Amino acid sequence: MQRLGQGILDYPLNLVGLILLGASLLAGWLTRSKIVIAMTLWSVISLIPSRYLMLLDTVSVVISLFVPAAIVIAWALQAVVNSLDKINLPKAVRFGLAPLLLFLLAMNGIWATFAYPVTLDGYLSPSDLKAFAYITEQLPADEKFMVNLERFPFSDILMVGSDGGYWLPLLTNRQTVVPPMTFTNERVTSPDYANKLRQMEQLNSQLASDEGLELLVEENIGYIYIGERGGQIKAGDLLGSSHFKVVYEDKPIYIFEVVQ
């Protein structure tokens, strides 16, 4: 759950939403609302495949729960509106409550926009683009790159790149070791592709070892790319090996050629 961020509750709108959801759930269960009970069961059942069977990414499931949460909160707001209709309040008060609520939420959101810094954690940086230009202009088009890999904890074969190297195929038309995220739903030509992918992820931080070098040769990998964001591959490990030659350096970005 750390991918949701340790400070997720610090954001005002998230806190407001959770408070509204908690109050709505309590009211719904006390009044035995069918829609609230149904949405609660839906949410619990949705979490089972990710939490216990590891068939889905828990974070993705939690994010998707905004749908039942919105329905439950909407039910509660409608119940409040119906209750107000039964109270003999001035028309101006009744019709002004909804705009007032929207105004307060909007002001809360505007304040959060200015008060909280935007987290910049992109995979790609301007420095990566400069390195990509070098690759496009100076390196052979048929070369294959090893890049930093990051594996999702709920799967041993679902992986993505952890830095700008993830964008190499699109922006330089070069092949890398990381597949599209959807490859598990597609056909692969090699029956041992999944095992090779596991090996590459396990040896991602040990490329200078005998096993790592053997894998690089076996997979016909000619270059190593380390992006600005970085990952498991450490430039220091490769700099100390005679099997790797620096062809591009713009710290912390490195491109190493694999020396046979």
XYZ file of C-alpha atoms in Angstrom:
260
model
C 0.000 0.000 0.000
C 3.029 2.283 0.163
C 2.436 3.124 -3.513
C -0.553 5.193 -2.418
C 1.852 7.431 -0.520
C 2.467 7.818 3.190
C 0.926 11.288 3.223
C -2.265 10.460 1.361
C -4.429 11.411 4.354
C -2.731 14.789 4.575
C -4.555 16.007 1.479
C -7.716 17.841 2.577
C -10.036 16.498 -0.115
C -9.076 12.909 0.679
C -9.775 13.475 4.355
C -13.127 15.140 3.621
C -14.086 12.261 1.353
C -13.223 9.644 3.962
C -15.194 11.497 6.649
C -18.230 11.737 4.363
C -17.866 8.075 3.423
C -17.641 6.955 7.045
C -20.711 8.953 8.060
C -22.627 7.712 5.016
C -21.754 4.069 5.697
C -22.823 4.397 9.336
C -26.127 5.995 8.379
C -26.718 3.450 5.637
C -26.157 0.423 7.820
C -28.217 1.885 10.692
C -31.133 2.441 8.316
C -30.444 -0.863 6.502
C -30.168 0.830 3.139
C -29.958 -1.826 0.428
C -27.747 0.283 -1.823
C -25.239 0.983 0.972
C -25.121 -2.674 2.004
C -24.682 -3.722 -1.632
C -21.845 -1.247 -2.209
C -20.110 -2.394 0.987
C -20.294 -6.037 -0.058
C -19.086 -5.131 -3.554
C -16.059 -3.377 -2.084
C -15.179 -6.240 0.255
C -15.561 -8.835 -2.491
C -13.395 -6.732 -4.827
C -10.557 -6.766 -2.300
C -10.539 -10.547 -1.850
C -8.819 -11.411 -5.185
C -6.069 -8.854 -4.524
C -5.561 -9.241 -0.777
C -5.700 -13.014 -0.451
C -5.525 -14.566 -3.931
C -3.065 -12.000 -5.382
C -4.941 -11.926 -8.687
C -5.266 -8.146 -8.782
C -3.127 -5.224 -7.719
C -4.457 -4.078 -4.329
C -3.662 -0.426 -5.010
C -5.542 -0.520 -8.327
C -8.544 -2.084 -6.594
C -8.489 0.551 -3.832
C -8.377 3.307 -6.445
C -11.360 1.773 -8.266
C -13.427 1.838 -5.064
C -14.168 5.507 -5.696
C -17.191 4.232 -7.655
C -19.036 2.521 -4.755
C -17.798 5.256 -2.385
C -19.329 7.962 -4.583
C -22.619 6.060 -4.731
C -22.749 5.707 -0.934
C -21.964 9.399 -0.362
C -24.546 10.408 -2.985
C -27.136 8.260 -1.206
C -26.386 10.027 2.084
C -26.579 13.494 0.529
C -29.903 12.604 -1.043
C -31.139 11.406 2.346
C -30.105 14.741 3.866
C -31.939 16.634 1.118
C -35.082 14.557 1.685
C -34.892 15.255 5.412
C -34.560 18.985 4.824
C -37.651 18.905 2.616
C -39.623 17.713 5.624
C -38.410 20.624 7.741
C -40.132 23.949 7.343
C -37.033 25.917 6.350
C -37.075 29.095 4.299
C -36.755 28.385 0.585
C -33.579 30.468 0.356
C -31.921 28.300 3.006
C -32.951 25.029 1.361
C -31.803 26.058 -2.096
C -28.631 27.662 -0.792
C -27.228 24.637 1.045
C -26.021 22.778 -2.054
C -24.205 25.789 -3.579
C -22.683 26.532 -0.164
C -21.369 22.980 0.129
C -19.922 23.091 -3.392
C -18.333 26.464 -2.663
C -16.668 25.188 0.514
C -15.334 22.109 -1.283
C -14.048 24.253 -4.147
C -12.300 26.622 -1.736
C -10.791 23.643 0.041
C -9.488 22.315 -3.274
C -8.051 25.683 -4.318
C -6.305 26.030 -0.970
C -4.834 22.524 -1.300
C -3.572 23.346 -4.792
C -1.520 26.251 -3.486
C -0.608 24.784 -0.095
C 0.660 21.375 -1.212
C 3.645 20.996 -3.548
C 3.191 19.008 -6.724
C 5.185 15.787 -6.532
C 7.346 15.428 -9.621
C 8.196 11.759 -9.966
C 8.103 11.189 -13.696
C 10.049 8.461 -15.422
C 11.354 10.733 -18.165
C 13.451 13.888 -17.776
C 14.971 16.428 -20.209
C 18.361 14.835 -19.536
C 16.962 11.478 -20.616
C 15.800 13.040 -23.878
C 19.333 14.295 -24.556
C 20.636 10.776 -24.014
C 17.934 9.447 -26.347
C 19.113 11.844 -29.049
C 22.615 10.407 -28.676
C 21.256 6.855 -28.958
C 19.263 7.707 -32.074
C 22.167 9.436 -33.790
C 25.175 7.427 -32.639
C 24.199 3.857 -31.776
C 23.133 1.061 -34.163
C 19.391 0.670 -34.650
C 19.428 -3.085 -34.047
C 21.035 -2.947 -30.593
C 19.184 -4.271 -27.551
C 19.269 -2.418 -24.223
C 19.157 -3.597 -20.641
C 17.228 -1.096 -18.521
C 16.208 -0.788 -14.895
C 13.341 -3.138 -14.087
C 10.744 -2.849 -11.346
C 8.509 -5.806 -10.477
C 5.023 -5.522 -9.017
C 4.823 -7.387 -5.682
C 1.675 -9.310 -6.604
C 3.252 -10.960 -9.677
C 6.632 -12.482 -10.475
C 6.497 -11.567 -14.171
C 4.604 -8.261 -14.347
C 7.332 -5.637 -14.651
C 7.888 -2.106 -15.866
C 10.906 0.136 -16.260
C 11.789 2.307 -13.275
C 13.380 5.207 -15.176
C 13.599 6.820 -18.616
C 14.796 3.536 -20.110
C 11.162 2.439 -20.123
C 10.589 4.937 -22.962
C 13.473 3.806 -25.155
C 11.378 1.671 -27.566
C 8.934 4.497 -28.273
C 11.348 7.424 -28.472
C 14.424 5.788 -30.016
C 12.937 2.755 -31.765
C 15.397 0.527 -29.877
C 14.594 -2.812 -28.298
C 14.809 -3.249 -24.523
C 14.318 -6.159 -22.146
C 11.129 -4.793 -20.593
C 7.874 -5.928 -22.246
C 4.574 -4.035 -22.455
C 2.551 -4.418 -19.253
C -0.151 -6.274 -21.191
C 2.177 -9.041 -22.391
C 0.671 -11.546 -19.928
C -2.567 -11.344 -21.937
C -0.791 -11.835 -25.261
C 0.912 -14.699 -27.057
C 4.682 -14.949 -26.837
C 6.841 -16.734 -29.394
C 9.279 -18.153 -26.845
C 7.926 -20.642 -24.263
C 10.655 -19.687 -21.762
C 10.126 -15.933 -22.127
C 8.623 -15.580 -18.647
C 11.572 -17.409 -17.064
C 14.049 -15.188 -18.924
C 12.191 -12.127 -17.680
C 12.390 -13.388 -14.101
C 16.119 -13.940 -14.508
C 16.684 -10.452 -15.864
C 14.802 -8.895 -12.961
C 16.709 -10.962 -10.398
C 20.076 -10.097 -11.980
C 19.180 -6.452 -12.685
C 21.379 -5.328 -9.797
C 24.103 -7.923 -10.465
C 24.998 -7.368 -14.109
C 28.727 -7.413 -13.355
C 28.487 -10.902 -11.829
C 29.286 -14.035 -13.828
C 25.581 -14.894 -14.017
C 24.702 -11.370 -15.102
C 27.351 -11.272 -17.828
C 26.272 -14.679 -19.086
C 22.667 -13.507 -19.307
C 23.644 -10.351 -21.214
C 25.521 -12.408 -23.796
C 22.766 -15.002 -24.026
C 20.120 -12.329 -24.623
C 22.329 -10.454 -27.107
C 22.208 -7.252 -25.055
C 24.701 -4.687 -26.310
C 24.069 -1.677 -24.059
C 22.968 -0.762 -20.535
C 20.893 2.375 -19.962
C 20.664 4.044 -16.547
C 18.208 6.953 -16.500
C 18.017 9.988 -14.239
C 15.414 8.408 -11.971
C 17.539 5.285 -11.623
C 16.767 1.871 -10.209
C 18.489 -1.383 -9.336
C 21.377 -1.022 -11.799
C 24.161 0.965 -10.134
C 26.686 2.797 -12.298
C 29.424 2.219 -9.720
C 29.178 -1.547 -10.123
C 29.605 -1.328 -13.889
C 32.362 1.294 -13.770
C 34.489 -1.138 -11.799
C 34.158 -3.924 -14.380
C 36.218 -4.366 -17.537
C 33.158 -5.838 -19.254
C 31.440 -2.455 -19.502
C 32.560 0.670 -21.339
C 31.041 4.121 -20.796
C 29.883 5.594 -24.113
C 27.679 8.352 -22.679
C 27.782 10.099 -19.327
C 25.661 12.945 -18.025
C 25.419 12.123 -14.333
C 23.332 10.432 -13.112
C 22.598 9.158 -16.643
C 24.933 6.532 -18.088
C 25.030 4.417 -21.220
C 27.382 1.445 -21.049
C 28.476 -0.749 -23.926
C 28.757 -4.439 -23.075
C 32.305 -5.537 -23.934
C 32.430 -9.185 -24.986
